[in-house]
Amino acid sequence: MPSEQGHRRDREWGDHPDTAHRGTHDLRLLFELVMLTDIVFLLVYVKGRHLSYQRGKRNTNPNTSLVQIEGVDDSKAASFYLGKKVAFVYRAKREVRGSNIRVIWGKVTRPHGNSGVVRAKFRNNLPPKSFGATVRIMLYPSNI
């Protein structure tokens, strides 16, 4: 039975007296608070793309993956990422410990060629389904 305010389906978010204070006003206050406190959010990883396994003409070597790092286009720039941790983040169907997001961790081992591609070894070999998928190259451990 609708009340004098109308049916709940006909009201917009924030029209209810209890939720009227939860509109864009709070977002504006939060944004101003962030601007006043000079909080800077640092990104701790760089995006990369899983290209393929290391391979010869006929044979693939699935225990070493080739990763193209975003913004890296020569082997000298790729050498900065040697030893950095790599994470392949994916969603699984079944929930484990309250989450269906899983991670396969690895490490950048050496450059591959002259175009900024690096080799990475993962704890478990990456599945072939991940070819072309995004990986995260963490900016730690630092060697600076």
CSV table of N, CA and C in Angstrom, one decimal:
chain,number,residue,atom,x,y,z
A,1,MET,N,0.8,-1.2,0.0
A,1,MET,CA,0.0,0.0,0.0
A,1,MET,C,0.9,1.2,0.0
A,2,PRO,N,0.8,2.1,-1.0
A,2,PRO,CA,1.6,3.3,-1.0
A,2,PRO,C,1.3,4.3,0.1
A,3,SER,N,2.3,4.9,0.6
A,3,SER,CA,2.1,6.0,1.6
A,3,SER,C,1.8,7.3,0.9
A,4,GLU,N,1.7,8.4,1.7
A,4,GLU,CA,1.5,9.7,1.1
A,4,GLU,C,2.6,10.2,0.3
A,5,GLN,N,3.8,9.6,0.5
A,5,GLN,CA,5.0,10.0,-0.3
A,5,GLN,C,5.0,9.3,-1.7
A,6,GLY,N,4.1,8.3,-1.9
A,6,GLY,CA,4.1,7.6,-3.2
A,6,GLY,C,4.8,6.2,-3.0
A,7,HIS,N,4.7,5.4,-4.0
A,7,HIS,CA,5.3,4.1,-3.9
A,7,HIS,C,6.8,4.2,-3.9
A,8,ARG,N,7.5,3.2,-3.3
A,8,ARG,CA,8.9,3.3,-3.2
A,8,ARG,C,9.6,3.1,-4.5
A,9,ARG,N,8.9,2.4,-5.5
A,9,ARG,CA,9.5,2.2,-6.8
A,9,ARG,C,9.5,3.5,-7.6
A,10,ASP,N,8.6,4.4,-7.2
A,10,ASP,CA,8.5,5.7,-8.0
A,10,ASP,C,9.4,6.7,-7.5
A,11,ARG,N,10.0,6.5,-6.4
A,11,ARG,CA,10.9,7.5,-5.8
A,11,ARG,C,12.4,7.3,-6.3
A,12,GLU,N,13.1,8.4,-6.5
A,12,GLU,CA,14.5,8.3,-6.8
A,12,GLU,C,15.4,8.1,-5.6
A,13,TRP,N,16.6,7.7,-5.8
A,13,TRP,CA,17.5,7.5,-4.7
A,13,TRP,C,17.8,8.9,-4.1
A,14,GLY,N,17.7,8.9,-2.8
A,14,GLY,CA,17.9,10.1,-2.0
A,14,GLY,C,16.6,10.8,-1.7
A,15,ASP,N,15.4,10.4,-2.2
A,15,ASP,CA,14.2,11.0,-1.9
A,15,ASP,C,13.7,10.6,-0.5
A,16,HIS,N,14.1,9.5,-0.1
A,16,HIS,CA,13.6,9.0,1.2
A,16,HIS,C,14.2,9.8,2.3
A,17,PRO,N,13.5,10.2,3.3
A,17,PRO,CA,14.1,11.0,4.4
A,17,PRO,C,15.3,10.4,5.1
A,18,ASP,N,15.4,9.1,5.2
A,18,ASP,CA,16.5,8.5,5.8
A,18,ASP,C,17.8,8.5,4.9
A,19,THR,N,17.6,8.5,3.6
A,19,THR,CA,18.7,8.4,2.7
A,19,THR,C,19.0,9.7,2.0
A,20,ALA,N,18.3,10.8,2.3
A,20,ALA,CA,18.4,12.1,1.6
A,20,ALA,C,19.9,12.6,1.7
A,21,HIS,N,20.6,12.3,2.8
A,21,HIS,CA,21.9,12.9,3.0
A,21,HIS,C,23.0,12.1,2.2
A,22,ARG,N,22.6,11.0,1.5
A,22,ARG,CA,23.6,10.2,0.9
A,22,ARG,C,23.7,10.4,-0.6
A,23,GLY,N,23.6,11.6,-1.1
A,23,GLY,CA,23.6,11.9,-2.5
A,23,GLY,C,25.0,12.3,-3.0
A,24,THR,N,25.0,13.1,-4.0
A,24,THR,CA,26.3,13.6,-4.5
A,24,THR,C,27.0,14.5,-3.6
A,25,HIS,N,26.2,15.1,-2.6
A,25,HIS,CA,26.8,16.0,-1.7
A,25,HIS,C,27.9,15.4,-0.9
A,26,ASP,N,27.8,14.1,-0.5
A,26,ASP,CA,28.8,13.4,0.2
A,26,ASP,C,30.1,13.2,-0.7
A,27,LEU,N,29.8,12.9,-1.9
A,27,LEU,CA,30.9,12.7,-2.9
A,27,LEU,C,31.7,14.0,-3.0
A,28,ARG,N,31.0,15.1,-3.1
A,28,ARG,CA,31.6,16.4,-3.3
A,28,ARG,C,32.5,16.7,-2.0
A,29,LEU,N,31.9,16.4,-0.8
A,29,LEU,CA,32.7,16.6,0.4
A,29,LEU,C,33.9,15.8,0.4
A,30,LEU,N,33.8,14.5,0.0
A,30,LEU,CA,34.9,13.6,0.0
A,30,LEU,C,36.0,14.1,-0.9
A,31,PHE,N,35.6,14.5,-2.1
A,31,PHE,CA,36.5,15.0,-3.1
A,31,PHE,C,37.3,16.3,-2.6
A,32,GLU,N,36.5,17.2,-1.9
A,32,GLU,CA,37.2,18.4,-1.3
A,32,GLU,C,38.1,18.0,-0.2
A,33,LEU,N,37.7,17.0,0.6
A,33,LEU,CA,38.6,16.5,1.6
A,33,LEU,C,39.9,15.9,1.1
A,34,VAL,N,39.8,15.1,0.0
A,34,VAL,CA,41.0,14.6,-0.6
A,34,VAL,C,41.9,15.7,-1.2
A,35,MET,N,41.2,16.7,-1.8
A,35,MET,CA,42.0,17.8,-2.4
A,35,MET,C,42.7,18.6,-1.3
A,36,LEU,N,42.1,18.8,-0.1
A,36,LEU,CA,42.6,19.6,0.9
A,36,LEU,C,43.8,18.8,1.6
A,37,THR,N,43.7,17.5,1.7
A,37,THR,CA,44.7,16.8,2.4
A,37,THR,C,45.9,16.4,1.6
A,38,ASP,N,45.8,16.7,0.3
A,38,ASP,CA,46.9,16.4,-0.7
A,38,ASP,C,47.3,14.9,-0.7
A,39,ILE,N,46.3,14.0,-0.6
A,39,ILE,CA,46.6,12.6,-0.7
A,39,ILE,C,46.9,12.2,-2.2
A,40,VAL,N,48.0,11.6,-2.4
A,40,VAL,CA,48.3,11.1,-3.8
A,40,VAL,C,48.3,9.6,-3.8
A,41,PHE,N,47.5,9.0,-4.7
A,41,PHE,CA,47.4,7.6,-4.8
A,41,PHE,C,48.4,7.1,-5.8
A,42,LEU,N,49.4,6.3,-5.4
A,42,LEU,CA,50.4,5.8,-6.3
A,42,LEU,C,50.0,4.5,-6.8
A,43,LEU,N,50.3,4.3,-8.1
A,43,LEU,CA,50.0,3.0,-8.7
A,43,LEU,C,51.3,2.1,-8.5
A,44,VAL,N,51.1,0.9,-8.0
A,44,VAL,CA,52.2,0.1,-7.6
A,44,VAL,C,52.5,-0.9,-8.7
A,45,TYR,N,51.8,-0.8,-9.8
A,45,TYR,CA,52.1,-1.8,-10.9
A,45,TYR,C,52.0,-1.1,-12.3
A,46,VAL,N,52.6,-1.8,-13.2
A,46,VAL,CA,52.6,-1.3,-14.6
A,46,VAL,C,51.9,-2.4,-15.4
A,47,LYS,N,51.0,-2.1,-16.4
A,47,LYS,CA,50.3,-3.1,-17.1
A,47,LYS,C,51.3,-3.7,-18.2
A,48,GLY,N,51.0,-5.0,-18.4
A,48,GLY,CA,51.8,-5.7,-19.5
A,48,GLY,C,50.8,-6.7,-20.2
A,49,ARG,N,51.3,-7.3,-21.2
A,49,ARG,CA,50.5,-8.2,-22.0
A,49,ARG,C,51.2,-9.5,-22.1
A,50,HIS,N,50.5,-10.6,-21.8
A,50,HIS,CA,51.1,-12.0,-22.0
A,50,HIS,C,51.1,-12.3,-23.5
A,51,LEU,N,52.3,-12.4,-24.1
A,51,LEU,CA,52.3,-12.6,-25.6
A,51,LEU,C,52.2,-14.1,-25.9
A,52,SER,N,53.1,-14.8,-25.3
A,52,SER,CA,53.2,-16.3,-25.7
A,52,SER,C,54.2,-16.9,-24.7
A,53,TYR,N,54.4,-18.2,-25.0
A,53,TYR,CA,55.5,-18.9,-24.3
A,53,TYR,C,56.8,-18.6,-25.1
A,54,GLN,N,57.9,-18.8,-24.4
A,54,GLN,CA,59.2,-18.8,-25.1
A,54,GLN,C,59.2,-20.0,-26.1
A,55,ARG,N,59.6,-19.8,-27.3
A,55,ARG,CA,59.5,-20.9,-28.2
A,55,ARG,C,60.6,-20.9,-29.3
A,56,GLY,N,60.8,-22.0,-29.9
A,56,GLY,CA,61.6,-22.1,-31.1
A,56,GLY,C,60.7,-22.1,-32.3
A,57,LYS,N,61.2,-22.7,-33.4
A,57,LYS,CA,60.4,-22.7,-34.6
A,57,LYS,C,59.3,-23.7,-34.5
A,58,ARG,N,59.5,-24.8,-33.8
A,58,ARG,CA,58.5,-25.8,-33.7
A,58,ARG,C,58.0,-26.1,-32.2
A,59,ASN,N,58.9,-25.9,-31.3
A,59,ASN,CA,58.6,-26.4,-29.9
A,59,ASN,C,58.4,-25.1,-29.0
A,60,THR,N,57.4,-25.3,-28.2
A,60,THR,CA,57.1,-24.2,-27.2
A,60,THR,C,57.7,-24.6,-25.8
A,61,ASN,N,58.0,-23.6,-25.0
A,61,ASN,CA,58.5,-23.9,-23.7
A,61,ASN,C,57.6,-23.2,-22.7
A,62,PRO,N,56.6,-23.9,-22.2
A,62,PRO,CA,55.6,-23.2,-21.4
A,62,PRO,C,56.0,-22.7,-20.0
A,63,ASN,N,57.2,-23.2,-19.5
A,63,ASN,CA,57.6,-22.7,-18.2
A,63,ASN,C,58.2,-21.3,-18.3
A,64,THR,N,58.3,-20.7,-19.4
A,64,THR,CA,58.8,-19.3,-19.6
A,64,THR,C,57.8,-18.6,-20.4
A,65,SER,N,57.3,-17.5,-19.9
A,65,SER,CA,56.3,-16.7,-20.7
A,65,SER,C,57.0,-15.4,-21.2
A,66,LEU,N,56.5,-14.9,-22.3
A,66,LEU,CA,57.0,-13.6,-22.9
A,66,LEU,C,55.9,-12.6,-22.5
A,67,VAL,N,56.4,-11.4,-22.0
A,67,VAL,CA,55.5,-10.4,-21.5
A,67,VAL,C,56.0,-9.1,-22.2
A,68,GLN,N,55.0,-8.3,-22.8
A,68,GLN,CA,55.3,-7.0,-23.3
A,68,GLN,C,54.8,-6.0,-22.3
A,69,ILE,N,55.7,-5.2,-21.8
A,69,ILE,CA,55.4,-4.2,-20.8
A,69,ILE,C,55.0,-2.9,-21.5
A,70,GLU,N,53.9,-2.3,-21.0
A,70,GLU,CA,53.4,-1.0,-21.6
A,70,GLU,C,54.4,0.1,-21.4
A,71,GLY,N,54.7,0.7,-22.5
A,71,GLY,CA,55.7,1.9,-22.5
A,71,GLY,C,57.1,1.5,-22.6
A,72,VAL,N,57.4,0.2,-22.7
A,72,VAL,CA,58.8,-0.2,-22.8
A,72,VAL,C,59.1,-0.7,-24.3
A,73,ASP,N,60.0,-0.1,-24.9
A,73,ASP,CA,60.3,-0.5,-26.3
A,73,ASP,C,61.7,-0.8,-26.7
A,74,ASP,N,62.6,-0.9,-25.7
A,74,ASP,CA,63.9,-1.4,-26.0
A,74,ASP,C,64.5,-2.2,-24.8
A,75,SER,N,65.5,-3.0,-25.0
A,75,SER,CA,66.0,-3.9,-24.0
A,75,SER,C,66.6,-3.1,-22.8
A,76,LYS,N,67.1,-1.9,-23.0
A,76,LYS,CA,67.7,-1.1,-22.0
A,76,LYS,C,66.6,-0.7,-21.0
A,77,ALA,N,65.5,-0.3,-21.5
A,77,ALA,CA,64.4,0.1,-20.6
A,77,ALA,C,63.8,-1.2,-19.9
A,78,ALA,N,63.8,-2.3,-20.6
A,78,ALA,CA,63.3,-3.5,-20.0
A,78,ALA,C,64.2,-4.0,-18.9
A,79,SER,N,65.5,-3.7,-18.9
A,79,SER,CA,66.4,-4.2,-17.8
A,79,SER,C,66.0,-3.6,-16.5
A,80,PHE,N,65.2,-2.5,-16.4
A,80,PHE,CA,64.8,-1.9,-15.1
A,80,PHE,C,63.9,-2.9,-14.4
A,81,TYR,N,63.1,-3.7,-15.2
A,81,TYR,CA,62.1,-4.6,-14.6
A,81,TYR,C,62.6,-5.9,-14.2
A,82,LEU,N,63.9,-6.2,-14.4
A,82,LEU,CA,64.4,-7.5,-14.0
A,82,LEU,C,64.3,-7.7,-12.5
A,83,GLY,N,63.8,-8.9,-12.2
A,83,GLY,CA,63.6,-9.2,-10.8
A,83,GLY,C,62.2,-8.8,-10.2
A,84,LYS,N,61.5,-8.0,-10.9
A,84,LYS,CA,60.2,-7.5,-10.4
A,84,LYS,C,59.2,-8.6,-10.5
A,85,LYS,N,58.2,-8.6,-9.5
A,85,LYS,CA,57.2,-9.6,-9.5
A,85,LYS,C,56.1,-9.3,-10.5
A,86,VAL,N,55.5,-10.4,-11.0
A,86,VAL,CA,54.5,-10.3,-12.1
A,86,VAL,C,53.3,-11.0,-11.5
A,87,ALA,N,52.1,-10.5,-11.7
A,87,ALA,CA,50.8,-11.1,-11.3
A,87,ALA,C,49.9,-11.3,-12.4
A,88,PHE,N,49.4,-12.5,-12.7
A,88,PHE,CA,48.3,-12.7,-13.6
A,88,PHE,C,47.0,-12.9,-12.8
A,89,VAL,N,46.1,-11.9,-12.8
A,89,VAL,CA,44.9,-11.9,-12.0
A,89,VAL,C,43.8,-12.4,-12.9
A,90,TYR,N,43.0,-13.3,-12.4
A,90,TYR,CA,41.9,-13.9,-13.2
A,90,TYR,C,40.7,-14.2,-12.3
A,91,ARG,N,39.6,-14.4,-12.9
A,91,ARG,CA,38.4,-14.8,-12.2
A,91,ARG,C,38.1,-16.3,-12.4
A,92,ALA,N,37.8,-17.0,-11.4
A,92,ALA,CA,37.5,-18.4,-11.5
A,92,ALA,C,36.0,-18.5,-11.2
A,93,LYS,N,35.4,-19.7,-11.6
A,93,LYS,CA,34.0,-19.9,-11.4
A,93,LYS,C,33.6,-20.2,-10.0
A,94,ARG,N,34.5,-21.0,-9.3
A,94,ARG,CA,34.1,-21.4,-7.9
A,94,ARG,C,34.8,-20.4,-6.9
A,95,GLU,N,34.1,-20.1,-5.8
A,95,GLU,CA,34.6,-19.2,-4.8
A,95,GLU,C,35.5,-20.0,-3.8
A,96,VAL,N,36.6,-19.5,-3.5
A,96,VAL,CA,37.5,-20.0,-2.5
A,96,VAL,C,37.8,-18.9,-1.5
A,97,ARG,N,37.6,-19.2,-0.2
A,97,ARG,CA,37.8,-18.2,0.9
A,97,ARG,C,37.1,-16.9,0.6
A,98,GLY,N,35.9,-17.0,0.1
A,98,GLY,CA,35.1,-15.8,-0.1
A,98,GLY,C,35.3,-15.0,-1.3
A,99,SER,N,36.2,-15.4,-2.2
A,99,SER,CA,36.5,-14.7,-3.4
A,99,SER,C,36.7,-15.6,-4.6
A,100,ASN,N,36.3,-15.2,-5.8
A,100,ASN,CA,36.6,-16.0,-7.0
A,100,ASN,C,37.7,-15.4,-7.8
A,101,ILE,N,38.4,-14.4,-7.3
A,101,ILE,CA,39.5,-13.8,-7.9
A,101,ILE,C,40.8,-14.6,-7.5
A,102,ARG,N,41.6,-15.0,-8.5
A,102,ARG,CA,42.8,-15.8,-8.2
A,102,ARG,C,44.0,-15.1,-8.8
A,103,VAL,N,45.2,-15.4,-8.4
A,103,VAL,CA,46.4,-14.8,-8.9
A,103,VAL,C,47.5,-15.9,-9.1
A,104,ILE,N,48.2,-15.8,-10.2
A,104,ILE,CA,49.4,-16.6,-10.4
A,104,ILE,C,50.6,-15.7,-10.4
A,105,TRP,N,51.5,-15.9,-9.5
A,105,TRP,CA,52.6,-15.0,-9.3
A,105,TRP,C,53.8,-15.5,-10.1
A,106,GLY,N,54.6,-14.5,-10.5
A,106,GLY,CA,55.9,-14.9,-11.2
A,106,GLY,C,56.9,-13.8,-11.1
A,107,LYS,N,58.0,-13.9,-11.8
A,107,LYS,CA,59.1,-13.0,-11.7
A,107,LYS,C,59.7,-12.7,-13.1
A,108,VAL,N,60.1,-11.5,-13.3
A,108,VAL,CA,60.7,-11.2,-14.6
A,108,VAL,C,62.2,-11.7,-14.5
A,109,THR,N,62.6,-12.5,-15.5
A,109,THR,CA,63.9,-13.1,-15.4
A,109,THR,C,65.0,-12.4,-16.2
A,110,ARG,N,64.6,-12.0,-17.5
A,110,ARG,CA,65.6,-11.4,-18.4
A,110,ARG,C,64.9,-10.8,-19.6
A,111,PRO,N,65.6,-9.9,-20.3
A,111,PRO,CA,65.0,-9.3,-21.5
A,111,PRO,C,64.9,-10.4,-22.6
A,112,HIS,N,64.0,-10.2,-23.6
A,112,HIS,CA,63.9,-11.1,-24.7
A,112,HIS,C,63.9,-10.3,-26.0
A,113,GLY,N,65.0,-10.3,-26.7
A,113,GLY,CA,65.1,-9.5,-27.9
A,113,GLY,C,65.4,-8.1,-27.6
A,114,ASN,N,65.2,-7.2,-28.7
A,114,ASN,CA,65.5,-5.8,-28.6
A,114,ASN,C,64.3,-4.9,-28.5
A,115,SER,N,63.1,-5.4,-28.4
A,115,SER,CA,61.9,-4.6,-28.5
A,115,SER,C,61.2,-4.4,-27.2
A,116,GLY,N,61.9,-4.7,-26.1
A,116,GLY,CA,61.3,-4.4,-24.8
A,116,GLY,C,60.5,-5.6,-24.2
A,117,VAL,N,60.4,-6.7,-24.9
A,117,VAL,CA,59.8,-7.9,-24.3
A,117,VAL,C,60.7,-8.5,-23.3
A,118,VAL,N,60.0,-9.0,-22.2
A,118,VAL,CA,60.8,-9.7,-21.1
A,118,VAL,C,60.3,-11.1,-21.0
A,119,ARG,N,61.2,-12.0,-20.4
A,119,ARG,CA,60.8,-13.3,-20.1
A,119,ARG,C,60.4,-13.3,-18.6
A,120,ALA,N,59.4,-14.1,-18.3
A,120,ALA,CA,59.0,-14.2,-16.9
A,120,ALA,C,58.7,-15.7,-16.6
A,121,LYS,N,59.1,-16.1,-15.4
A,121,LYS,CA,58.7,-17.5,-14.9
A,121,LYS,C,57.7,-17.3,-13.8
A,122,PHE,N,56.6,-18.1,-13.9
A,122,PHE,CA,55.5,-18.1,-13.0
A,122,PHE,C,55.6,-19.4,-12.1
A,123,ARG,N,55.0,-19.2,-10.9
A,123,ARG,CA,54.9,-20.3,-10.0
A,123,ARG,C,54.3,-21.6,-10.6
A,124,ASN,N,53.1,-21.4,-11.3
A,124,ASN,CA,52.5,-22.4,-12.2
A,124,ASN,C,52.5,-21.8,-13.6
A,125,ASN,N,52.7,-22.6,-14.6
A,125,ASN,CA,52.7,-22.1,-15.9
A,125,ASN,C,51.4,-21.4,-16.2
A,126,LEU,N,51.5,-20.3,-16.9
A,126,LEU,CA,50.2,-19.6,-17.3
A,126,LEU,C,49.5,-20.4,-18.4
A,127,PRO,N,48.2,-20.5,-18.3
A,127,PRO,CA,47.4,-21.2,-19.3
A,127,PRO,C,47.5,-20.6,-20.7
A,128,PRO,N,47.3,-21.3,-21.7
A,128,PRO,CA,47.3,-20.7,-23.1
A,128,PRO,C,46.2,-19.8,-23.3
A,129,LYS,N,45.1,-19.9,-22.5
A,129,LYS,CA,44.0,-19.0,-22.6
A,129,LYS,C,44.4,-17.6,-22.2
A,130,SER,N,45.5,-17.4,-21.5
A,130,SER,CA,45.9,-16.1,-21.1
A,130,SER,C,46.7,-15.3,-22.2
A,131,PHE,N,46.9,-15.9,-23.3
A,131,PHE,CA,47.6,-15.2,-24.4
A,131,PHE,C,46.9,-13.9,-24.8
A,132,GLY,N,47.5,-12.8,-24.7
A,132,GLY,CA,46.9,-11.5,-25.0
A,132,GLY,C,46.2,-10.9,-23.8
A,133,ALA,N,46.2,-11.6,-22.7
A,133,ALA,CA,45.6,-11.1,-21.4
A,133,ALA,C,46.5,-10.1,-20.7
A,134,THR,N,46.0,-9.3,-19.9
A,134,THR,CA,46.8,-8.3,-19.1
A,134,THR,C,47.4,-8.9,-17.9
A,135,VAL,N,48.7,-8.6,-17.7
A,135,VAL,CA,49.3,-9.0,-16.4
A,135,VAL,C,49.8,-7.7,-15.7
A,136,ARG,N,50.1,-7.8,-14.5
A,136,ARG,CA,50.5,-6.7,-13.7
A,136,ARG,C,52.0,-6.9,-13.3
A,137,ILE,N,52.8,-5.9,-13.7
A,137,ILE,CA,54.2,-6.0,-13.3
A,137,ILE,C,54.4,-5.0,-12.1
A,138,MET,N,54.6,-5.6,-10.9
A,138,MET,CA,54.7,-4.8,-9.7
A,138,MET,C,56.1,-4.0,-9.7
A,139,LEU,N,56.0,-2.9,-9.1
A,139,LEU,CA,57.3,-2.1,-9.1
A,139,LEU,C,58.1,-2.4,-7.8
A,140,TYR,N,58.0,-3.6,-7.4
A,140,TYR,CA,58.8,-4.1,-6.3
A,140,TYR,C,59.2,-5.5,-6.6
A,141,PRO,N,60.3,-6.0,-6.0
A,141,PRO,CA,61.2,-5.4,-5.2
A,141,PRO,C,62.1,-4.4,-5.9
A,142,SER,N,62.4,-3.3,-5.2
A,142,SER,CA,63.1,-2.2,-5.9
A,142,SER,C,64.6,-2.4,-5.8
A,143,ASN,N,65.3,-2.1,-6.9
A,143,ASN,CA,66.7,-2.2,-6.9
A,143,ASN,C,67.4,-0.9,-7.1
A,144,ILE,N,66.7,0.2,-6.8
A,144,ILE,CA,67.2,1.5,-6.9
A,144,ILE,C,67.9,1.9,-5.6
